[in-house]
Amino acid sequence: MTTTLIEAAYILEGFRGDEPILHRDAALVVVDGKVAEIGDKASLEIRYPDAKRIGNGRTAVVPGFVNAHHHVGLTPLQLGSLDHSLELWFATRLGLRSVDLYLDTLYSAFEMIASGVTTVQHLHSRAPGGYDGLMAASRSVLGAYRDIGMRASFSMAFRDQNRLVYEDDQAFLKRLPEDVRPALAEYFAEFGNTLDEQAAVFETLFEECRDENRLAVQLGPSNLHWLSDRALARAADLSERYQAPMHVHVLETAYQKEYAHKRAGASAVRVLADHGLLNERLTVGHGVWVTSADIEACAEAGVCLCHNCSSNFRLKSGIAPVNRFVEKGVRVAIGIDEAGINDDRDMLQEMRMVLRAHREPGIDAPSPTSANVLRMATEHGAATTPFGESIGRLTPGSNADLVLFDWDAVTYPYQSLDIAFEEVLVQRAKATSVRTVMIAGEIVYENGGFTKVDRDAVLAEIAAQLARPDTGKDQARKALSAAVLPHVKAFYRDNYRLPPRSPHYKMNDQG
Ligand SMILES: [Zn+2]
């Protein structure tokens, strides 16, 4: 039995509604990976005399954060793609260098853990090679999280159509000059995994991770345009049979809104409902272009929203109506996605983005509070994973996934005590003041170093692997990306309307 006693000036246990449950000058005891109790330090020291001691009178302890939407390690920008509208980004990303998946996963895990993330919702977008290829990719990613000690909810994307634009692959190929077609057809074939293969991958991984404490598998039906009606039904069926949560990109862009109407004459949320996916196991990723009726339907069905604030800014998706979701009682989680505002995975930074981006003008206009944002990053993020209520809070019995901040470092050289703890934490805490990160009772990060993986060696290996010149295949992919880009642009210009302007970009010439 391993026991740890954490002394702290502040312990944020969780929330009662939106009210933080805060313990002052207290201690938290961890026994065998779980929170045993929170209480008076002196009496806990007597009752647990052999416990390992960490923390001190200037420590703040909070539940570990959940990054509820994550795909890759090295960012598209690092690998050669500028930010574009999402629809063009799919094309520019065709030309990116491939990176060893194990190292790639560790790369972003370093950034996440260092900013207090203890659980990641890893949505793996694609892998070539049928069942074997998908399994190998999944095991590389899961192996990296296992080695670094991070809690992860993993899904391999479920998708069976429209691999580059919002129309059938064969139809799009016909739009291309004849000399470009073979290379894109080859790319489509490489990623043409069947639904049966994808379902088998989910089922195998689900069983493999069933007894793992820190790893779990869920479903990632990727987005309406990527899923045929058959695929939607298959995902709904698997989710029902395995009681597995699902995370779907929904209405990330205005083009996706129009796509749903072209396809089904209805909102994407309505289409998901019609195929049996709108239930308490579903998380809507992005949800930027929803209607009021969509939000009502999500609230009624107990769906979660995952808000990817930075990504929505960077990929010109727009601003999600987060305050409207909150007003209707939808649980909102936070995801950093592939395009964090600093091109990294700093959860503290992302929380501040969410705090600032939805401050509607007007004295009585709604805006998220720091407590709202903290709850999004912990309890609500947890709700989007198979771990549910076992993480995201520090009530006795919960998994001991927690972060120790050096409160002096957060508040130095001065912080008025009139400002509440959660306000100071969300508005001022930086990754540099994270002292210790514990996951399932195990310290995985301490004083800037990882305890289970050699970060310097991993980064050196990534640098060495990517220092090599482009291979012939790399060059061919870059050429393909450049060749298809104008045709992708033309496809949307010819077939889709320009997104309507939001109030943020209109002039105020009247009144
Ligand atoms: Zn995404």
Short mmCIF file of C-alpha atoms and ligand atoms in Angstrom, two decimals:
data_model
loop_
_atom_site.label_atom_id
_atom_site.label_comp_id
_atom_site.label_asym_id
_atom_site.label_seq_id
_atom_site.Cartn_x
_atom_site.Cartn_y
_atom_site.Cartn_z
CA MET A 1 0.00 0.00 0.00
CA THR A 2 1.48 3.36 -1.01
CA THR A 3 0.32 6.37 0.92
CA THR A 4 1.10 10.02 0.24
CA LEU A 5 0.15 12.98 2.39
CA ILE A 6 -0.01 16.30 0.57
CA GLU A 7 0.13 19.46 2.64
CA ALA A 8 -1.35 22.57 1.06
CA ALA A 9 -2.54 26.12 1.67
CA TYR A 10 -5.42 25.49 -0.76
CA ILE A 11 -7.05 22.25 -1.90
CA LEU A 12 -9.75 22.57 -4.55
CA GLU A 13 -11.82 19.44 -4.06
CA GLY A 14 -14.25 20.14 -6.89
CA PHE A 15 -17.50 22.02 -7.30
CA ARG A 16 -20.93 22.09 -5.77
CA GLY A 17 -22.88 23.46 -8.73
CA ASP A 18 -20.59 26.25 -9.85
CA GLU A 19 -19.34 26.90 -6.30
CA PRO A 20 -15.75 25.77 -5.68
CA ILE A 21 -15.26 23.44 -2.70
CA LEU A 22 -12.05 24.86 -1.27
CA HIS A 23 -10.14 23.60 1.77
CA ARG A 24 -7.73 26.04 3.46
CA ASP A 25 -4.52 24.97 5.24
CA ALA A 26 -5.38 21.31 4.95
CA ALA A 27 -3.93 18.00 3.79
CA LEU A 28 -5.01 15.39 1.28
CA VAL A 29 -4.16 11.73 1.67
CA VAL A 30 -3.70 9.43 -1.31
CA VAL A 31 -3.87 5.69 -0.75
CA ASP A 32 -3.19 3.27 -3.60
CA GLY A 33 -3.86 5.78 -6.33
CA LYS A 34 -7.07 7.17 -4.91
CA VAL A 35 -7.98 10.15 -2.78
CA ALA A 36 -8.61 8.73 0.73
CA GLU A 37 -9.49 11.90 2.58
CA ILE A 38 -9.04 15.63 2.92
CA GLY A 39 -8.81 17.14 6.36
CA ASP A 40 -6.86 18.80 9.11
CA LYS A 41 -3.14 18.34 8.53
CA ALA A 42 -2.11 17.62 12.13
CA SER A 43 -4.69 14.89 12.65
CA LEU A 44 -3.99 13.26 9.26
CA GLU A 45 -0.26 13.21 10.10
CA ILE A 46 -1.04 11.27 13.24
CA ARG A 47 -3.28 8.82 11.42
CA TYR A 48 -0.88 8.28 8.49
CA PRO A 49 2.55 8.39 10.17
CA ASP A 50 4.30 6.42 7.42
CA ALA A 51 2.91 8.41 4.50
CA LYS A 52 5.32 9.99 2.06
CA ARG A 53 5.05 13.77 2.51
CA ILE A 54 4.85 16.27 -0.31
CA GLY A 55 3.65 19.87 -0.61
CA ASN A 56 3.92 22.58 2.01
CA GLY A 57 2.12 25.57 3.45
CA ARG A 58 2.47 27.46 0.14
CA THR A 59 1.15 24.74 -2.16
CA ALA A 60 -2.17 24.77 -4.02
CA VAL A 61 -3.68 21.44 -5.10
CA VAL A 62 -6.29 21.17 -7.84
CA PRO A 63 -7.81 18.27 -9.78
CA GLY A 64 -5.77 17.43 -12.89
CA PHE A 65 -7.07 19.05 -16.07
CA VAL A 66 -8.69 17.19 -18.94
CA ASN A 67 -7.72 18.19 -22.47
CA ALA A 68 -10.90 16.89 -24.05
CA HIS A 69 -9.91 17.15 -27.73
CA HIS A 70 -6.46 16.22 -28.99
CA HIS A 71 -5.11 14.64 -32.17
CA VAL A 72 -1.36 14.91 -32.74
CA GLY A 73 1.98 15.84 -31.18
CA LEU A 74 4.12 17.95 -33.51
CA THR A 75 1.81 20.62 -34.87
CA PRO A 76 0.81 21.13 -38.51
CA LEU A 77 2.64 24.48 -38.39
CA GLN A 78 5.84 22.78 -37.21
CA LEU A 79 5.49 20.22 -39.96
CA GLY A 80 4.86 22.67 -42.76
CA SER A 81 1.25 23.87 -42.95
CA LEU A 82 0.14 27.43 -42.23
CA ASP A 83 -3.31 28.03 -40.74
CA HIS A 84 -6.10 28.12 -43.30
CA SER A 85 -9.84 27.70 -43.24
CA LEU A 86 -10.35 24.12 -42.08
CA GLU A 87 -11.47 22.97 -45.53
CA LEU A 88 -8.21 24.13 -47.15
CA TRP A 89 -6.15 22.95 -44.21
CA PHE A 90 -7.14 19.35 -45.00
CA ALA A 91 -5.42 19.83 -48.36
CA THR A 92 -2.28 21.62 -47.15
CA ARG A 93 -1.80 18.92 -44.53
CA LEU A 94 -1.50 16.24 -47.18
CA GLY A 95 2.10 17.34 -47.62
CA LEU A 96 3.22 17.11 -43.98
CA ARG A 97 6.18 14.98 -42.93
CA SER A 98 5.20 11.86 -41.04
CA VAL A 99 6.54 11.46 -37.52
CA ASP A 100 7.11 8.32 -35.45
CA LEU A 101 3.78 8.05 -33.60
CA TYR A 102 5.23 6.94 -30.29
CA LEU A 103 7.61 9.92 -30.13
CA ASP A 104 4.95 12.25 -31.50
CA THR A 105 2.53 11.26 -28.75
CA LEU A 106 5.15 11.81 -26.06
CA TYR A 107 5.96 15.24 -27.51
CA SER A 108 2.51 16.66 -26.79
CA ALA A 109 2.14 14.65 -23.59
CA PHE A 110 5.18 16.57 -22.25
CA GLU A 111 3.45 19.88 -23.00
CA MET A 112 0.10 18.81 -21.60
CA ILE A 113 1.38 17.34 -18.34
CA ALA A 114 3.68 20.32 -17.74
CA SER A 115 0.59 22.58 -17.82
CA GLY A 116 -1.38 20.35 -15.45
CA VAL A 117 -3.24 18.06 -17.85
CA THR A 118 -3.60 14.58 -16.39
CA THR A 119 -6.15 13.14 -18.85
CA VAL A 120 -6.25 13.50 -22.61
CA GLN A 121 -9.04 12.66 -25.02
CA HIS A 122 -6.87 11.41 -27.88
CA LEU A 123 -8.86 11.35 -31.12
CA HIS A 124 -6.61 9.70 -33.65
CA SER A 125 -7.61 10.91 -37.09
CA ARG A 126 -6.27 8.34 -39.49
CA ALA A 127 -3.75 5.61 -40.22
CA PRO A 128 -3.12 3.63 -43.37
CA GLY A 129 -2.90 -0.13 -43.72
CA GLY A 130 -6.24 -1.72 -42.87
CA TYR A 131 -6.79 -3.50 -39.55
CA ASP A 132 -3.07 -4.16 -38.96
CA GLY A 133 -2.09 -0.59 -39.74
CA LEU A 134 -4.80 0.88 -37.53
CA MET A 135 -3.88 -1.46 -34.68
CA ALA A 136 -0.16 -0.69 -34.95
CA ALA A 137 -0.82 3.07 -34.90
CA SER A 138 -3.19 2.74 -31.95
CA ARG A 139 -0.74 0.65 -29.96
CA SER A 140 2.08 3.15 -30.56
CA VAL A 141 -0.06 5.97 -29.19
CA LEU A 142 -1.37 3.97 -26.24
CA GLY A 143 2.15 2.72 -25.49
CA ALA A 144 3.43 6.29 -25.22
CA TYR A 145 0.71 7.27 -22.74
CA ARG A 146 1.31 4.07 -20.78
CA ASP A 147 5.04 4.80 -20.57
CA ILE A 148 4.72 8.42 -19.48
CA GLY A 149 1.95 7.50 -17.03
CA MET A 150 -0.76 9.74 -18.48
CA ARG A 151 -4.45 8.92 -18.33
CA ALA A 152 -5.85 8.71 -21.84
CA SER A 153 -9.16 8.06 -23.50
CA PHE A 154 -8.31 6.87 -27.00
CA SER A 155 -10.33 6.58 -30.17
CA MET A 156 -9.35 5.75 -33.73
CA ALA A 157 -11.52 7.82 -36.04
CA PHE A 158 -14.47 6.10 -37.62
CA ARG A 159 -14.85 7.39 -41.22
CA ASP A 160 -15.69 5.98 -44.60
CA GLN A 161 -16.15 8.74 -47.18
CA ASN A 162 -15.34 12.23 -48.50
CA ARG A 163 -11.69 12.03 -47.55
CA LEU A 164 -10.61 15.41 -48.92
CA VAL A 165 -13.65 17.62 -49.65
CA TYR A 166 -17.33 17.43 -48.80
CA GLU A 167 -18.19 15.14 -51.70
CA ASP A 168 -17.50 11.61 -52.83
CA ASP A 169 -13.83 10.81 -53.48
CA GLN A 170 -14.48 9.57 -57.01
CA ALA A 171 -16.52 12.65 -57.88
CA PHE A 172 -13.76 14.93 -56.63
CA LEU A 173 -11.11 12.99 -58.57
CA LYS A 174 -13.02 13.79 -61.75
CA ARG A 175 -12.61 17.51 -61.08
CA LEU A 176 -8.81 17.20 -61.15
CA PRO A 177 -6.50 17.39 -64.15
CA GLU A 178 -5.72 13.88 -65.36
CA ASP A 179 -2.07 14.03 -64.29
CA VAL A 180 -3.01 14.75 -60.63
CA ARG A 181 -5.66 12.03 -60.30
CA PRO A 182 -3.47 8.93 -59.85
CA ALA A 183 -1.57 10.31 -56.84
CA LEU A 184 -4.75 11.37 -55.03
CA ALA A 185 -6.47 8.10 -55.92
CA GLU A 186 -3.50 6.29 -54.39
CA TYR A 187 -3.80 8.38 -51.24
CA PHE A 188 -7.52 7.61 -50.97
CA ALA A 189 -6.82 3.90 -51.44
CA GLU A 190 -4.11 3.95 -48.76
CA PHE A 191 -6.60 5.28 -46.19
CA GLY A 192 -9.58 3.30 -47.46
CA ASN A 193 -10.03 1.17 -44.35
CA THR A 194 -13.40 -0.58 -44.33
CA LEU A 195 -16.04 -0.09 -41.65
CA ASP A 196 -15.61 -3.73 -40.62
CA GLU A 197 -11.88 -3.17 -40.08
CA GLN A 198 -12.53 -0.01 -38.09
CA ALA A 199 -15.19 -1.67 -35.94
CA ALA A 200 -12.84 -4.59 -35.28
CA VAL A 201 -10.10 -2.20 -34.19
CA PHE A 202 -12.45 -0.55 -31.71
CA GLU A 203 -13.60 -3.88 -30.32
CA THR A 204 -10.08 -5.28 -29.96
CA LEU A 205 -8.70 -2.15 -28.31
CA PHE A 206 -11.72 -1.84 -26.04
CA GLU A 207 -11.10 -5.35 -24.69
CA GLU A 208 -7.33 -4.81 -24.45
CA CYS A 209 -7.78 -1.71 -22.31
CA ARG A 210 -10.70 -2.99 -20.24
CA ASP A 211 -8.54 -3.75 -17.22
CA GLU A 212 -6.15 -0.83 -17.54
CA ASN A 213 -6.46 1.82 -14.88
CA ARG A 214 -5.25 4.78 -16.94
CA LEU A 215 -6.20 3.83 -20.50
CA ALA A 216 -9.68 3.50 -21.96
CA VAL A 217 -11.08 3.29 -25.46
CA GLN A 218 -14.08 5.07 -26.87
CA LEU A 219 -15.57 5.82 -30.28
CA GLY A 220 -14.56 8.63 -32.60
CA PRO A 221 -17.12 8.93 -35.40
CA SER A 222 -15.13 11.75 -36.93
CA ASN A 223 -17.61 14.17 -38.54
CA LEU A 224 -20.86 14.01 -40.47
CA HIS A 225 -19.24 14.50 -43.87
CA TRP A 226 -16.78 11.68 -43.19
CA LEU A 227 -19.53 9.21 -42.28
CA SER A 228 -22.06 7.57 -44.55
CA ASP A 229 -25.51 6.76 -43.12
CA ARG A 230 -24.26 3.19 -42.70
CA ALA A 231 -21.25 4.37 -40.73
CA LEU A 232 -23.40 6.57 -38.49
CA ALA A 233 -25.66 3.61 -37.72
CA ARG A 234 -22.65 1.38 -37.05
CA ALA A 235 -21.14 3.89 -34.61
CA ALA A 236 -24.47 4.29 -32.79
CA ASP A 237 -24.78 0.52 -32.51
CA LEU A 238 -21.24 0.02 -31.17
CA SER A 239 -21.71 2.82 -28.65
CA GLU A 240 -24.95 1.27 -27.43
CA ARG A 241 -23.55 -2.27 -27.17
CA TYR A 242 -20.34 -1.26 -25.39
CA GLN A 243 -21.85 1.72 -23.55
CA ALA A 244 -18.87 3.60 -25.01
CA PRO A 245 -18.76 7.40 -25.14
CA MET A 246 -18.42 9.04 -28.57
CA HIS A 247 -16.71 12.26 -29.61
CA VAL A 248 -17.82 13.74 -32.95
CA HIS A 249 -16.67 16.90 -34.71
CA VAL A 250 -19.93 18.73 -35.36
CA LEU A 251 -20.55 22.01 -37.19
CA GLU A 252 -16.99 23.21 -36.85
CA THR A 253 -17.40 25.48 -39.89
CA ALA A 254 -20.15 27.20 -41.85
CA TYR A 255 -19.40 24.88 -44.77
CA GLN A 256 -20.27 21.91 -42.57
CA LYS A 257 -23.60 23.51 -41.74
CA GLU A 258 -24.36 23.84 -45.44
CA TYR A 259 -23.13 20.31 -46.10
CA ALA A 260 -25.66 18.88 -43.63
CA HIS A 261 -28.47 20.78 -45.32
CA LYS A 262 -27.37 19.61 -48.78
CA ARG A 263 -27.15 16.03 -47.57
CA ALA A 264 -30.22 15.71 -45.42
CA GLY A 265 -32.12 18.99 -45.53
CA ALA A 266 -31.50 19.36 -41.81
CA SER A 267 -29.00 20.49 -39.22
CA ALA A 268 -26.07 18.17 -38.53
CA VAL A 269 -27.30 17.76 -34.96
CA ARG A 270 -30.70 16.64 -36.29
CA VAL A 271 -28.98 14.13 -38.59
CA LEU A 272 -27.02 12.69 -35.66
CA ALA A 273 -30.26 12.42 -33.68
CA ASP A 274 -31.98 10.65 -36.57
CA HIS A 275 -29.21 8.04 -36.56
CA GLY A 276 -29.38 7.40 -32.84
CA LEU A 277 -26.23 9.26 -31.81
CA LEU A 278 -27.71 12.12 -29.81
CA ASN A 279 -27.60 10.76 -26.27
CA GLU A 280 -25.71 11.17 -23.00
CA ARG A 281 -22.72 9.26 -24.42
CA LEU A 282 -22.12 11.90 -27.12
CA THR A 283 -19.74 14.84 -27.03
CA VAL A 284 -20.08 17.44 -29.76
CA GLY A 285 -16.62 18.74 -30.72
CA HIS A 286 -16.56 22.46 -31.74
CA GLY A 287 -20.32 23.11 -32.26
CA VAL A 288 -19.61 26.59 -33.67
CA TRP A 289 -22.44 26.75 -36.22
CA VAL A 290 -25.31 25.32 -34.18
CA THR A 291 -28.81 26.78 -34.03
CA SER A 292 -30.84 27.44 -30.89
CA ALA A 293 -32.82 24.29 -31.68
CA ASP A 294 -29.56 22.31 -31.87
CA ILE A 295 -28.53 23.55 -28.42
CA GLU A 296 -31.97 22.69 -27.03
CA ALA A 297 -31.69 19.20 -28.49
CA CYS A 298 -28.18 18.73 -27.03
CA ALA A 299 -29.34 19.93 -23.60
CA GLU A 300 -32.35 17.64 -23.65
CA ALA A 301 -30.29 14.60 -24.67
CA GLY A 302 -27.55 15.22 -22.07
CA VAL A 303 -24.89 15.76 -24.74
CA CYS A 304 -21.59 17.46 -23.79
CA LEU A 305 -19.94 20.19 -25.84
CA CYS A 306 -16.16 20.24 -26.26
CA HIS A 307 -15.13 23.84 -26.86
CA ASN A 308 -11.94 24.19 -28.94
CA CYS A 309 -11.49 27.93 -28.61
CA SER A 310 -7.98 28.47 -30.03
CA SER A 311 -8.52 26.11 -32.92
CA ASN A 312 -11.73 27.92 -33.87
CA PHE A 313 -9.78 31.18 -34.02
CA ARG A 314 -6.81 29.79 -35.92
CA LEU A 315 -8.75 27.85 -38.56
CA LYS A 316 -11.23 30.69 -39.21
CA SER A 317 -14.09 28.56 -37.90
CA GLY A 318 -15.73 31.34 -35.88
CA ILE A 319 -16.68 31.74 -32.23
CA ALA A 320 -18.76 29.02 -30.60
CA PRO A 321 -21.88 30.27 -28.76
CA VAL A 322 -20.53 28.95 -25.47
CA ASN A 323 -22.67 31.21 -23.29
CA ARG A 324 -25.81 29.87 -25.00
CA PHE A 325 -24.76 26.27 -24.31
CA VAL A 326 -24.03 27.15 -20.67
CA GLU A 327 -27.40 28.90 -20.28
CA LYS A 328 -29.16 25.72 -21.40
CA GLY A 329 -27.23 23.61 -18.90
CA VAL A 330 -25.02 21.78 -21.41
CA ARG A 331 -21.78 20.59 -19.85
CA VAL A 332 -18.92 22.30 -21.69
CA ALA A 333 -15.42 20.77 -21.78
CA ILE A 334 -12.25 22.36 -23.16
CA GLY A 335 -10.07 20.95 -25.94
CA ILE A 336 -6.79 22.38 -27.23
CA ASP A 337 -7.10 20.48 -30.52
CA GLU A 338 -4.21 20.71 -33.01
CA ALA A 339 -3.92 24.46 -33.04
CA GLY A 340 -3.46 25.98 -29.58
CA ILE A 341 -3.05 29.74 -29.55
CA ASN A 342 0.69 29.47 -28.81
CA ASP A 343 1.10 26.45 -31.08
CA ASP A 344 1.55 24.29 -28.02
CA ARG A 345 -0.62 22.37 -25.54
CA ASP A 346 -0.73 24.74 -22.60
CA MET A 347 -4.03 24.10 -20.84
CA LEU A 348 -3.66 27.09 -18.52
CA GLN A 349 -3.34 29.33 -21.55
CA GLU A 350 -6.37 27.69 -23.19
CA MET A 351 -8.46 28.18 -20.06
CA ARG A 352 -7.65 31.90 -20.18
CA MET A 353 -8.67 31.96 -23.85
CA VAL A 354 -12.05 30.51 -22.92
CA LEU A 355 -12.40 32.98 -20.05
CA ARG A 356 -11.71 35.95 -22.34
CA ALA A 357 -13.28 35.01 -25.66
CA HIS A 358 -16.91 35.02 -24.53
CA ARG A 359 -17.21 38.31 -22.68
CA GLU A 360 -20.24 39.72 -24.41
CA PRO A 361 -20.54 43.53 -24.33
CA GLY A 362 -23.02 45.01 -21.89
CA ILE A 363 -23.29 45.34 -18.11
CA ASP A 364 -25.63 42.40 -17.66
CA ALA A 365 -24.41 40.33 -20.61
CA PRO A 366 -23.25 36.84 -19.69
CA SER A 367 -19.65 35.69 -19.64
CA PRO A 368 -17.95 32.63 -18.18
CA THR A 369 -16.53 33.01 -14.68
CA SER A 370 -13.19 31.58 -13.61
CA ALA A 371 -15.09 28.94 -11.63
CA ASN A 372 -17.06 28.02 -14.79
CA VAL A 373 -13.83 27.63 -16.72
CA LEU A 374 -12.13 25.55 -14.04
CA ARG A 375 -15.14 23.27 -13.92
CA MET A 376 -15.02 22.93 -17.72
CA ALA A 377 -11.34 21.96 -17.54
CA THR A 378 -11.90 19.36 -14.83
CA GLU A 379 -15.34 17.90 -14.07
CA HIS A 380 -16.93 18.58 -17.46
CA GLY A 381 -13.88 17.37 -19.37
CA ALA A 382 -14.05 14.19 -17.32
CA ALA A 383 -17.68 13.70 -18.37
CA THR A 384 -16.58 13.38 -22.01
CA THR A 385 -14.36 10.37 -21.22
CA PRO A 386 -15.05 6.82 -20.10
CA PHE A 387 -13.50 7.74 -16.72
CA GLY A 388 -16.52 9.92 -15.91
CA GLU A 389 -16.85 10.90 -12.28
CA SER A 390 -13.79 8.93 -11.17
CA ILE A 391 -11.62 11.89 -12.29
CA GLY A 392 -11.93 15.67 -12.47
CA ARG A 393 -12.51 16.09 -8.72
CA LEU A 394 -10.71 15.17 -5.51
CA THR A 395 -13.56 13.81 -3.44
CA PRO A 396 -12.60 10.70 -1.46
CA GLY A 397 -12.71 7.65 -3.73
CA SER A 398 -11.71 9.62 -6.84
CA ASN A 399 -8.55 8.79 -8.74
CA ALA A 400 -5.65 10.82 -7.38
CA ASP A 401 -5.04 12.80 -10.57
CA LEU A 402 -3.91 16.17 -9.29
CA VAL A 403 -1.63 19.13 -9.76
CA LEU A 404 0.47 20.92 -7.15
CA PHE A 405 1.16 24.59 -7.85
CA ASP A 406 3.77 26.63 -6.07
CA TRP A 407 1.37 29.36 -4.93
CA ASP A 408 4.23 31.74 -4.20
CA ALA A 409 5.31 31.43 -7.81
CA VAL A 410 1.74 32.06 -9.00
CA THR A 411 1.25 35.14 -6.83
CA TYR A 412 4.75 36.63 -6.60
CA PRO A 413 5.47 39.41 -5.77
CA TYR A 414 1.96 40.25 -4.60
CA GLN A 415 -1.64 39.20 -4.90
CA SER A 416 -4.53 40.85 -3.06
CA LEU A 417 -6.35 38.35 -0.87
CA ASP A 418 -9.62 40.03 -1.88
CA ILE A 419 -9.46 38.08 -5.13
CA ALA A 420 -10.81 34.54 -4.86
CA PHE A 421 -8.51 31.53 -5.25
CA GLU A 422 -10.11 30.31 -8.49
CA GLU A 423 -9.80 33.78 -10.06
CA VAL A 424 -6.10 33.93 -9.29
CA LEU A 425 -5.54 30.39 -10.49
CA VAL A 426 -7.29 30.77 -13.83
CA GLN A 427 -6.05 34.30 -14.54
CA ARG A 428 -2.45 34.13 -13.29
CA ALA A 429 -1.13 30.58 -13.02
CA LYS A 430 1.48 29.63 -15.62
CA ALA A 431 2.96 26.25 -16.46
CA THR A 432 6.21 27.42 -14.81
CA SER A 433 4.47 27.36 -11.43
CA VAL A 434 3.36 23.72 -11.77
CA ARG A 435 5.57 21.84 -9.29
CA THR A 436 4.20 18.30 -9.29
CA VAL A 437 1.73 16.32 -11.37
CA MET A 438 0.33 13.11 -9.92
CA ILE A 439 -1.71 10.63 -11.95
CA ALA A 440 -3.38 7.64 -10.29
CA GLY A 441 -1.34 8.43 -7.18
CA GLU A 442 1.97 8.30 -9.05
CA ILE A 443 4.16 11.37 -9.52
CA VAL A 444 4.86 11.64 -13.24
CA TYR A 445 6.24 15.19 -13.30
CA GLU A 446 8.19 17.07 -10.65
CA ASN A 447 10.16 20.32 -10.69
CA GLY A 448 10.27 20.47 -14.47
CA GLY A 449 11.30 16.86 -15.05
CA PHE A 450 9.42 13.71 -16.06
CA THR A 451 9.90 10.76 -13.76
CA LYS A 452 9.19 7.92 -16.18
CA VAL A 453 10.44 9.10 -19.59
CA ASP A 454 13.62 10.96 -20.57
CA ARG A 455 12.26 14.09 -22.28
CA ASP A 456 15.65 15.28 -23.56
CA ALA A 457 16.31 11.92 -25.22
CA VAL A 458 12.87 11.88 -26.85
CA LEU A 459 13.26 15.41 -28.20
CA ALA A 460 16.76 14.59 -29.49
CA GLU A 461 15.40 11.54 -31.26
CA ILE A 462 12.61 13.59 -32.88
CA ALA A 463 15.14 16.18 -34.00
CA ALA A 464 17.41 13.48 -35.44
CA GLN A 465 14.60 11.71 -37.29
CA LEU A 466 13.21 14.89 -38.82
CA ALA A 467 16.64 16.29 -39.73
CA ARG A 468 16.86 13.85 -42.64
CA PRO A 469 16.09 15.24 -46.07
CA ASP A 470 12.65 14.65 -47.61
CA THR A 471 12.20 11.20 -49.06
CA GLY A 472 10.75 10.70 -52.52
CA LYS A 473 7.39 9.99 -50.90
CA ASP A 474 7.57 13.20 -48.84
CA GLN A 475 8.27 15.20 -52.00
CA ALA A 476 5.47 13.49 -53.88
CA ARG A 477 2.98 14.29 -51.07
CA LYS A 478 4.04 17.94 -51.01
CA ALA A 479 3.58 18.14 -54.77
CA LEU A 480 0.17 16.48 -54.47
CA SER A 481 -0.88 18.93 -51.77
CA ALA A 482 0.13 21.91 -53.92
CA ALA A 483 -1.57 20.44 -56.98
CA VAL A 484 -4.94 19.76 -55.34
CA LEU A 485 -5.19 23.00 -53.29
CA PRO A 486 -6.58 25.23 -56.08
CA HIS A 487 -9.15 22.55 -56.94
CA VAL A 488 -10.23 22.26 -53.32
CA LYS A 489 -10.68 26.05 -53.22
CA ALA A 490 -12.65 25.96 -56.47
CA PHE A 491 -14.86 23.17 -55.14
CA TYR A 492 -16.04 25.31 -52.21
CA ARG A 493 -16.27 28.52 -54.26
CA ASP A 494 -18.41 26.81 -56.88
CA ASN A 495 -20.60 24.71 -54.60
CA TYR A 496 -20.84 26.49 -51.27
CA ARG A 497 -21.84 29.96 -50.15
CA LEU A 498 -19.47 32.24 -48.31
CA PRO A 499 -20.17 31.94 -44.57
CA PRO A 500 -22.38 34.75 -43.26
CA ARG A 501 -20.48 37.46 -41.40
CA SER A 502 -20.71 37.34 -37.65
CA PRO A 503 -21.36 40.56 -35.69
CA HIS A 504 -17.66 40.69 -34.77
CA TYR A 505 -16.72 41.62 -38.30
CA LYS A 506 -19.54 44.01 -39.21
CA MET A 507 -19.26 47.78 -39.05
CA ASN A 508 -21.56 49.71 -36.75
CA ASP A 509 -22.76 52.29 -39.20
CA GLN A 510 -26.33 52.45 -37.95
CA GLY A 511 -27.27 54.18 -34.73
ZN ZN B 1 -10.41 17.99 -33.93
#
